[in-house]
Amino acid sequence: MTALIKFEDMDIAALTGIAAEQYAECLWAIEKALDKQLAFGRLLRIVKEKLPHGEWSTWVRETFTDHKS
């Protein structure tokens, strides 16, 4: 059985290493999220240009059923 180690029980060196790793992962995630958002926006613009006039809202409702879009 593996014992869990709490952050509160770690020394500064260990915490610093973990914090640096988490920071790097956050930066990576933000960069990837921005890349995905830009690609998504470009796709939406292209679809909107190709849809007949007045069909955009219907397409969005039918395509993104989470109702948050």
PDB file of C-alpha atoms in Angstrom:
ATOM      1  CA  MET A   1       0.000   0.000   0.000  1.00  0.00           C
ATOM      2  CA  THR A   2       1.312   3.445  -0.915  1.00  0.00           C
ATOM      3  CA  ALA A   3       1.153   6.192   1.668  1.00  0.00           C
ATOM      4  CA  LEU A   4      -0.143   9.558   0.552  1.00  0.00           C
ATOM      5  CA  ILE A   5       2.126  12.514   1.166  1.00  0.00           C
ATOM      6  CA  LYS A   6       0.450  15.849   1.821  1.00  0.00           C
ATOM      7  CA  PHE A   7       1.888  19.070   0.437  1.00  0.00           C
ATOM      8  CA  GLU A   8       1.956  20.405   3.985  1.00  0.00           C
ATOM      9  CA  ASP A   9       4.436  17.679   4.916  1.00  0.00           C
ATOM     10  CA  MET A  10       6.892  18.485   2.088  1.00  0.00           C
ATOM     11  CA  ASP A  11       9.976  20.647   2.324  1.00  0.00           C
ATOM     12  CA  ILE A  12      10.493  23.844   0.318  1.00  0.00           C
ATOM     13  CA  ALA A  13      12.668  22.171  -2.336  1.00  0.00           C
ATOM     14  CA  ALA A  14      10.014  19.557  -3.117  1.00  0.00           C
ATOM     15  CA  LEU A  15       7.230  22.145  -3.127  1.00  0.00           C
ATOM     16  CA  THR A  16       9.264  24.423  -5.400  1.00  0.00           C
ATOM     17  CA  GLY A  17       9.742  21.614  -7.910  1.00  0.00           C
ATOM     18  CA  ILE A  18       6.071  20.714  -7.911  1.00  0.00           C
ATOM     19  CA  ALA A  19       5.031  24.366  -8.189  1.00  0.00           C
ATOM     20  CA  ALA A  20       7.373  24.866 -11.160  1.00  0.00           C
ATOM     21  CA  GLU A  21       5.933  21.801 -12.902  1.00  0.00           C
ATOM     22  CA  GLN A  22       2.370  22.954 -12.304  1.00  0.00           C
ATOM     23  CA  TYR A  23       3.199  26.432 -13.592  1.00  0.00           C
ATOM     24  CA  ALA A  24       4.680  24.993 -16.792  1.00  0.00           C
ATOM     25  CA  GLU A  25       1.637  22.771 -17.289  1.00  0.00           C
ATOM     26  CA  CYS A  26      -0.698  25.744 -16.795  1.00  0.00           C
ATOM     27  CA  LEU A  27       1.178  27.772 -19.415  1.00  0.00           C
ATOM     28  CA  TRP A  28       1.016  24.847 -21.837  1.00  0.00           C
ATOM     29  CA  ALA A  29      -2.720  24.393 -21.223  1.00  0.00           C
ATOM     30  CA  ILE A  30      -3.413  28.105 -21.765  1.00  0.00           C
ATOM     31  CA  GLU A  31      -1.465  28.083 -25.034  1.00  0.00           C
ATOM     32  CA  LYS A  32      -3.295  24.977 -26.268  1.00  0.00           C
ATOM     33  CA  ALA A  33      -6.669  26.409 -25.249  1.00  0.00           C
ATOM     34  CA  LEU A  34      -5.973  29.604 -27.181  1.00  0.00           C
ATOM     35  CA  ASP A  35      -4.907  27.596 -30.240  1.00  0.00           C
ATOM     36  CA  LYS A  36      -8.120  25.569 -30.050  1.00  0.00           C
ATOM     37  CA  GLN A  37     -10.254  28.685 -29.597  1.00  0.00           C
ATOM     38  CA  LEU A  38      -8.692  30.346 -32.637  1.00  0.00           C
ATOM     39  CA  ALA A  39      -9.237  27.246 -34.774  1.00  0.00           C
ATOM     40  CA  PHE A  40     -12.822  26.953 -33.522  1.00  0.00           C
ATOM     41  CA  GLY A  41     -13.511  30.603 -34.316  1.00  0.00           C
ATOM     42  CA  ARG A  42     -12.081  30.214 -37.812  1.00  0.00           C
ATOM     43  CA  LEU A  43     -14.278  27.162 -38.424  1.00  0.00           C
ATOM     44  CA  LEU A  44     -17.359  29.015 -37.204  1.00  0.00           C
ATOM     45  CA  ARG A  45     -16.634  31.933 -39.514  1.00  0.00           C
ATOM     46  CA  ILE A  46     -16.237  29.606 -42.509  1.00  0.00           C
ATOM     47  CA  VAL A  47     -19.447  27.713 -41.714  1.00  0.00           C
ATOM     48  CA  LYS A  48     -21.382  30.957 -41.283  1.00  0.00           C
ATOM     49  CA  GLU A  49     -20.170  32.175 -44.696  1.00  0.00           C
ATOM     50  CA  LYS A  50     -21.330  28.925 -46.324  1.00  0.00           C
ATOM     51  CA  LEU A  51     -24.777  28.736 -44.717  1.00  0.00           C
ATOM     52  CA  PRO A  52     -27.773  30.300 -46.429  1.00  0.00           C
ATOM     53  CA  HIS A  53     -28.916  33.602 -44.957  1.00  0.00           C
ATOM     54  CA  GLY A  54     -30.899  33.117 -41.753  1.00  0.00           C
ATOM     55  CA  GLU A  55     -29.656  29.572 -41.029  1.00  0.00           C
ATOM     56  CA  TRP A  56     -26.848  30.424 -38.583  1.00  0.00           C
ATOM     57  CA  SER A  57     -28.881  30.322 -35.357  1.00  0.00           C
ATOM     58  CA  THR A  58     -30.519  27.034 -36.300  1.00  0.00           C
ATOM     59  CA  TRP A  59     -27.155  25.495 -37.173  1.00  0.00           C
ATOM     60  CA  VAL A  60     -25.652  26.597 -33.859  1.00  0.00           C
ATOM     61  CA  ARG A  61     -28.586  25.217 -31.826  1.00  0.00           C
ATOM     62  CA  GLU A  62     -28.527  21.893 -33.686  1.00  0.00           C
ATOM     63  CA  THR A  63     -24.743  21.522 -33.631  1.00  0.00           C
ATOM     64  CA  PHE A  64     -24.014  22.573 -30.052  1.00  0.00           C
ATOM     65  CA  THR A  65     -26.684  20.904 -27.970  1.00  0.00           C
ATOM     66  CA  ASP A  66     -25.147  21.965 -24.656  1.00  0.00           C
ATOM     67  CA  HIS A  67     -27.040  25.280 -24.950  1.00  0.00           C
ATOM     68  CA  LYS A  68     -24.000  27.222 -23.733  1.00  0.00           C
ATOM     69  CA  SER A  69     -22.901  28.352 -27.179  1.00  0.00           C
TER      70      SER A  69
END
